[in-house]
Amino acid sequence: MTSIRHNEGVLDAARDCVLAYGVRRTTLTDVARRAGVSRMTLYRRWPDVRTLVADLMTREWVRVVEGLDLSDPVRAIVAGVRGLREHPLWRKIVEADPELLVPYLLDRRGASHEAILEVLEPVVGDPARARAVLLVAQSFLLSAPTMLDPVTLDELDAELAALLEAYLG
């Protein structure tokens, strides 16, 4: 039997609830109802909505990364930043529940970080370099909207590409 912790139906239901209500207003009861499973089934696997949403974020962010063409690492990284920036779940979390992201910025690496590093390390050839690239990409993902006017996101993405080209050679 597939672990419910990786159950696509439950994660899809969680995504739908978060998109509809935001993380703070989503309950495991809402998710269970939408997924067609018992509430206790969810409570046995996830102690709270934040843990469920962490698994959901990992699934969604990894999907973005898995869809990238890594033959051109710079283009792939910029496309990954754009893909995440435009992702409906990312946008909802940033708009409604940005505090959810703080632990992943200040306290710990998440499963998404680990998955992205697994992809980056062979492409850039070095663990330290992969971490530096991830930090730069993450800053462009998170902070680019604060740097708009008089520049556009496209112009900032071009600058990200120029930085990466210079760094990765």
PDB file of C-alpha atoms in Angstrom:
ATOM      1  CA  MET A   1       0.000   0.000   0.000  1.00  0.00           C
ATOM      2  CA  THR A   2       1.295   3.483  -0.885  1.00  0.00           C
ATOM      3  CA  SER A   3       1.977   5.658   2.128  1.00  0.00           C
ATOM      4  CA  ILE A   4      -0.720   8.283   2.479  1.00  0.00           C
ATOM      5  CA  ARG A   5       2.081  10.722   3.205  1.00  0.00           C
ATOM      6  CA  HIS A   6       2.745  10.619  -0.518  1.00  0.00           C
ATOM      7  CA  ASN A   7      -0.861  10.127  -1.540  1.00  0.00           C
ATOM      8  CA  GLU A   8      -1.504  12.304  -4.587  1.00  0.00           C
ATOM      9  CA  GLY A   9      -5.216  12.596  -3.788  1.00  0.00           C
ATOM     10  CA  VAL A  10      -4.538  13.965  -0.313  1.00  0.00           C
ATOM     11  CA  LEU A  11      -1.881  16.351  -1.602  1.00  0.00           C
ATOM     12  CA  ASP A  12      -4.206  17.481  -4.405  1.00  0.00           C
ATOM     13  CA  ALA A  13      -6.957  18.100  -1.848  1.00  0.00           C
ATOM     14  CA  ALA A  14      -4.537  20.054   0.347  1.00  0.00           C
ATOM     15  CA  ARG A  15      -3.484  22.150  -2.654  1.00  0.00           C
ATOM     16  CA  ASP A  16      -7.100  22.911  -3.505  1.00  0.00           C
ATOM     17  CA  CYS A  17      -7.862  23.909   0.091  1.00  0.00           C
ATOM     18  CA  VAL A  18      -4.804  26.138   0.396  1.00  0.00           C
ATOM     19  CA  LEU A  19      -5.587  27.825  -2.917  1.00  0.00           C
ATOM     20  CA  ALA A  20      -9.170  28.401  -1.775  1.00  0.00           C
ATOM     21  CA  TYR A  21      -8.605  29.405   1.864  1.00  0.00           C
ATOM     22  CA  GLY A  22      -4.895  29.959   2.514  1.00  0.00           C
ATOM     23  CA  VAL A  23      -2.810  27.867   4.882  1.00  0.00           C
ATOM     24  CA  ARG A  24      -4.069  29.453   8.111  1.00  0.00           C
ATOM     25  CA  ARG A  25      -7.713  28.822   7.239  1.00  0.00           C
ATOM     26  CA  THR A  26      -7.206  25.275   5.941  1.00  0.00           C
ATOM     27  CA  THR A  27      -7.888  22.455   8.385  1.00  0.00           C
ATOM     28  CA  LEU A  28      -7.088  18.774   8.182  1.00  0.00           C
ATOM     29  CA  THR A  29     -10.851  18.235   8.336  1.00  0.00           C
ATOM     30  CA  ASP A  30     -11.246  20.297   5.134  1.00  0.00           C
ATOM     31  CA  VAL A  31      -8.526  18.292   3.425  1.00  0.00           C
ATOM     32  CA  ALA A  32      -9.928  14.935   4.578  1.00  0.00           C
ATOM     33  CA  ARG A  33     -13.393  15.842   3.326  1.00  0.00           C
ATOM     34  CA  ARG A  34     -12.053  16.981  -0.052  1.00  0.00           C
ATOM     35  CA  ALA A  35      -9.785  13.905  -0.372  1.00  0.00           C
ATOM     36  CA  GLY A  36     -12.527  11.473   0.649  1.00  0.00           C
ATOM     37  CA  VAL A  37     -10.570   9.992   3.547  1.00  0.00           C
ATOM     38  CA  SER A  38     -11.233  10.000   7.263  1.00  0.00           C
ATOM     39  CA  ARG A  39      -9.933  12.815   9.396  1.00  0.00           C
ATOM     40  CA  MET A  40      -8.193  10.333  11.672  1.00  0.00           C
ATOM     41  CA  THR A  41      -6.349   8.847   8.702  1.00  0.00           C
ATOM     42  CA  LEU A  42      -4.787  12.255   8.090  1.00  0.00           C
ATOM     43  CA  TYR A  43      -4.099  12.943  11.772  1.00  0.00           C
ATOM     44  CA  ARG A  44      -2.164   9.679  12.000  1.00  0.00           C
ATOM     45  CA  ARG A  45       0.186  10.851   9.246  1.00  0.00           C
ATOM     46  CA  TRP A  46       0.311  14.621   9.667  1.00  0.00           C
ATOM     47  CA  PRO A  47       0.181  16.219  13.113  1.00  0.00           C
ATOM     48  CA  ASP A  48      -0.990  19.521  11.639  1.00  0.00           C
ATOM     49  CA  VAL A  49      -1.725  21.416   8.451  1.00  0.00           C
ATOM     50  CA  ARG A  50       1.769  22.924   8.311  1.00  0.00           C
ATOM     51  CA  THR A  51       3.343  19.470   8.063  1.00  0.00           C
ATOM     52  CA  LEU A  52       0.926  18.518   5.305  1.00  0.00           C
ATOM     53  CA  VAL A  53       1.585  21.785   3.493  1.00  0.00           C
ATOM     54  CA  ALA A  54       5.348  21.203   3.786  1.00  0.00           C
ATOM     55  CA  ASP A  55       4.894  17.889   1.946  1.00  0.00           C
ATOM     56  CA  LEU A  56       2.684  19.636  -0.591  1.00  0.00           C
ATOM     57  CA  MET A  57       5.245  22.393  -1.179  1.00  0.00           C
ATOM     58  CA  THR A  58       7.963  19.801  -1.692  1.00  0.00           C
ATOM     59  CA  ARG A  59       5.873  17.974  -4.264  1.00  0.00           C
ATOM     60  CA  GLU A  60       4.967  21.141  -6.144  1.00  0.00           C
ATOM     61  CA  TRP A  61       8.431  22.739  -6.150  1.00  0.00           C
ATOM     62  CA  VAL A  62      10.100  19.477  -7.179  1.00  0.00           C
ATOM     63  CA  ARG A  63       7.666  19.187 -10.091  1.00  0.00           C
ATOM     64  CA  VAL A  64       8.788  22.600 -11.336  1.00  0.00           C
ATOM     65  CA  VAL A  65      12.453  21.590 -11.102  1.00  0.00           C
ATOM     66  CA  GLU A  66      11.886  18.183 -12.714  1.00  0.00           C
ATOM     67  CA  GLY A  67      10.355  19.891 -15.741  1.00  0.00           C
ATOM     68  CA  LEU A  68      13.486  21.925 -16.508  1.00  0.00           C
ATOM     69  CA  ASP A  69      15.868  21.279 -19.397  1.00  0.00           C
ATOM     70  CA  LEU A  70      19.231  21.130 -17.637  1.00  0.00           C
ATOM     71  CA  SER A  71      21.287  21.095 -20.833  1.00  0.00           C
ATOM     72  CA  ASP A  72      21.682  24.865 -20.310  1.00  0.00           C
ATOM     73  CA  PRO A  73      21.994  25.295 -16.531  1.00  0.00           C
ATOM     74  CA  VAL A  74      21.680  29.086 -16.559  1.00  0.00           C
ATOM     75  CA  ARG A  75      18.535  29.020 -18.649  1.00  0.00           C
ATOM     76  CA  ALA A  76      17.147  26.210 -16.476  1.00  0.00           C
ATOM     77  CA  ILE A  77      17.773  28.063 -13.222  1.00  0.00           C
ATOM     78  CA  VAL A  78      16.172  31.264 -14.505  1.00  0.00           C
ATOM     79  CA  ALA A  79      13.220  29.236 -15.839  1.00  0.00           C
ATOM     80  CA  GLY A  80      12.932  27.517 -12.457  1.00  0.00           C
ATOM     81  CA  VAL A  81      12.797  30.859 -10.649  1.00  0.00           C
ATOM     82  CA  ARG A  82      10.135  32.076 -13.084  1.00  0.00           C
ATOM     83  CA  GLY A  83       8.183  28.832 -12.800  1.00  0.00           C
ATOM     84  CA  LEU A  84       8.115  29.015  -9.027  1.00  0.00           C
ATOM     85  CA  ARG A  85       7.316  32.732  -9.027  1.00  0.00           C
ATOM     86  CA  GLU A  86       4.289  32.049 -11.268  1.00  0.00           C
ATOM     87  CA  HIS A  87       3.181  28.877  -9.473  1.00  0.00           C
ATOM     88  CA  PRO A  88      -0.332  29.347  -8.010  1.00  0.00           C
ATOM     89  CA  LEU A  89       0.579  27.709  -4.693  1.00  0.00           C
ATOM     90  CA  TRP A  90       3.717  29.838  -4.338  1.00  0.00           C
ATOM     91  CA  ARG A  91       1.740  32.990  -5.094  1.00  0.00           C
ATOM     92  CA  LYS A  92      -0.972  32.098  -2.587  1.00  0.00           C
ATOM     93  CA  ILE A  93       1.528  31.362   0.175  1.00  0.00           C
ATOM     94  CA  VAL A  94       3.493  34.547  -0.484  1.00  0.00           C
ATOM     95  CA  GLU A  95       0.311  36.645  -0.557  1.00  0.00           C
ATOM     96  CA  ALA A  96      -1.606  35.050   2.322  1.00  0.00           C
ATOM     97  CA  ASP A  97       0.852  33.158   4.547  1.00  0.00           C
ATOM     98  CA  PRO A  98       4.423  34.354   3.910  1.00  0.00           C
ATOM     99  CA  GLU A  99       5.489  33.534   7.476  1.00  0.00           C
ATOM    100  CA  LEU A 100       5.300  29.878   6.467  1.00  0.00           C
ATOM    101  CA  LEU A 101       8.479  30.385   4.409  1.00  0.00           C
ATOM    102  CA  VAL A 102      10.586  31.959   7.188  1.00  0.00           C
ATOM    103  CA  PRO A 103      11.889  28.706   8.738  1.00  0.00           C
ATOM    104  CA  TYR A 104      13.216  27.662   5.322  1.00  0.00           C
ATOM    105  CA  LEU A 105      15.033  30.971   4.968  1.00  0.00           C
ATOM    106  CA  LEU A 106      16.506  31.317   8.429  1.00  0.00           C
ATOM    107  CA  ASP A 107      16.511  28.036  10.318  1.00  0.00           C
ATOM    108  CA  ARG A 108      16.718  24.950   8.153  1.00  0.00           C
ATOM    109  CA  ARG A 109      16.863  23.398   4.722  1.00  0.00           C
ATOM    110  CA  GLY A 110      13.664  21.751   3.684  1.00  0.00           C
ATOM    111  CA  ALA A 111      13.048  18.684   1.575  1.00  0.00           C
ATOM    112  CA  SER A 112      12.587  20.977  -1.436  1.00  0.00           C
ATOM    113  CA  HIS A 113      16.046  22.436  -0.905  1.00  0.00           C
ATOM    114  CA  GLU A 114      17.508  18.946  -0.698  1.00  0.00           C
ATOM    115  CA  ALA A 115      15.759  17.867  -3.902  1.00  0.00           C
ATOM    116  CA  ILE A 116      16.916  20.979  -5.757  1.00  0.00           C
ATOM    117  CA  LEU A 117      20.482  20.514  -4.535  1.00  0.00           C
ATOM    118  CA  GLU A 118      20.396  16.924  -5.819  1.00  0.00           C
ATOM    119  CA  VAL A 119      19.613  18.315  -9.258  1.00  0.00           C
ATOM    120  CA  LEU A 120      22.046  21.242  -9.091  1.00  0.00           C
ATOM    121  CA  GLU A 121      25.151  19.503  -7.765  1.00  0.00           C
ATOM    122  CA  PRO A 122      25.821  17.331 -10.833  1.00  0.00           C
ATOM    123  CA  VAL A 123      24.968  20.211 -13.157  1.00  0.00           C
ATOM    124  CA  VAL A 124      27.283  22.772 -11.543  1.00  0.00           C
ATOM    125  CA  GLY A 125      29.838  20.194 -10.407  1.00  0.00           C
ATOM    126  CA  ASP A 126      30.326  21.103  -6.767  1.00  0.00           C
ATOM    127  CA  PRO A 127      28.261  21.079  -3.536  1.00  0.00           C
ATOM    128  CA  ALA A 128      29.403  24.554  -2.441  1.00  0.00           C
ATOM    129  CA  ARG A 129      28.706  26.019  -5.872  1.00  0.00           C
ATOM    130  CA  ALA A 130      25.247  24.384  -5.959  1.00  0.00           C
ATOM    131  CA  ARG A 131      24.411  25.946  -2.589  1.00  0.00           C
ATOM    132  CA  ALA A 132      25.599  29.363  -3.740  1.00  0.00           C
ATOM    133  CA  VAL A 133      23.500  29.108  -6.900  1.00  0.00           C
ATOM    134  CA  LEU A 134      20.465  28.045  -4.876  1.00  0.00           C
ATOM    135  CA  LEU A 135      20.914  30.996  -2.505  1.00  0.00           C
ATOM    136  CA  VAL A 136      21.137  33.443  -5.406  1.00  0.00           C
ATOM    137  CA  ALA A 137      18.128  31.916  -7.177  1.00  0.00           C
ATOM    138  CA  GLN A 138      16.158  31.917  -3.929  1.00  0.00           C
ATOM    139  CA  SER A 139      16.881  35.613  -3.390  1.00  0.00           C
ATOM    140  CA  PHE A 140      15.659  36.441  -6.902  1.00  0.00           C
ATOM    141  CA  LEU A 141      12.549  34.344  -6.285  1.00  0.00           C
ATOM    142  CA  LEU A 142      11.709  35.926  -2.949  1.00  0.00           C
ATOM    143  CA  SER A 143      12.892  39.485  -3.265  1.00  0.00           C
ATOM    144  CA  ALA A 144      12.548  40.386  -6.937  1.00  0.00           C
ATOM    145  CA  PRO A 145       9.121  41.989  -6.405  1.00  0.00           C
ATOM    146  CA  THR A 146      10.702  44.441  -3.942  1.00  0.00           C
ATOM    147  CA  MET A 147      13.187  45.595  -6.596  1.00  0.00           C
ATOM    148  CA  LEU A 148      10.686  46.464  -9.314  1.00  0.00           C
ATOM    149  CA  ASP A 149      10.229  50.021 -10.519  1.00  0.00           C
ATOM    150  CA  PRO A 150      11.911  51.226 -12.555  1.00  0.00           C
ATOM    151  CA  VAL A 151      12.946  47.719 -13.699  1.00  0.00           C
ATOM    152  CA  THR A 152      10.763  44.755 -14.662  1.00  0.00           C
ATOM    153  CA  LEU A 153      10.850  41.104 -13.654  1.00  0.00           C
ATOM    154  CA  ASP A 154      12.154  40.269 -17.124  1.00  0.00           C
ATOM    155  CA  GLU A 155      15.042  42.690 -16.643  1.00  0.00           C
ATOM    156  CA  LEU A 156      15.825  41.211 -13.221  1.00  0.00           C
ATOM    157  CA  ASP A 157      15.692  37.710 -14.674  1.00  0.00           C
ATOM    158  CA  ALA A 158      18.173  38.853 -17.344  1.00  0.00           C
ATOM    159  CA  GLU A 159      20.442  40.088 -14.542  1.00  0.00           C
ATOM    160  CA  LEU A 160      20.100  36.731 -12.781  1.00  0.00           C
ATOM    161  CA  ALA A 161      21.157  35.038 -16.015  1.00  0.00           C
ATOM    162  CA  ALA A 162      24.150  37.402 -16.333  1.00  0.00           C
ATOM    163  CA  LEU A 163      25.202  36.678 -12.727  1.00  0.00           C
ATOM    164  CA  LEU A 164      24.912  32.944 -13.256  1.00  0.00           C
ATOM    165  CA  GLU A 165      26.772  33.060 -16.587  1.00  0.00           C
ATOM    166  CA  ALA A 166      29.642  34.908 -14.922  1.00  0.00           C
ATOM    167  CA  TYR A 167      29.689  32.575 -11.932  1.00  0.00           C
ATOM    168  CA  LEU A 168      29.205  29.279 -13.716  1.00  0.00           C
ATOM    169  CA  GLY A 169      31.260  30.241 -16.762  1.00  0.00           C
TER     170      GLY A 169
END
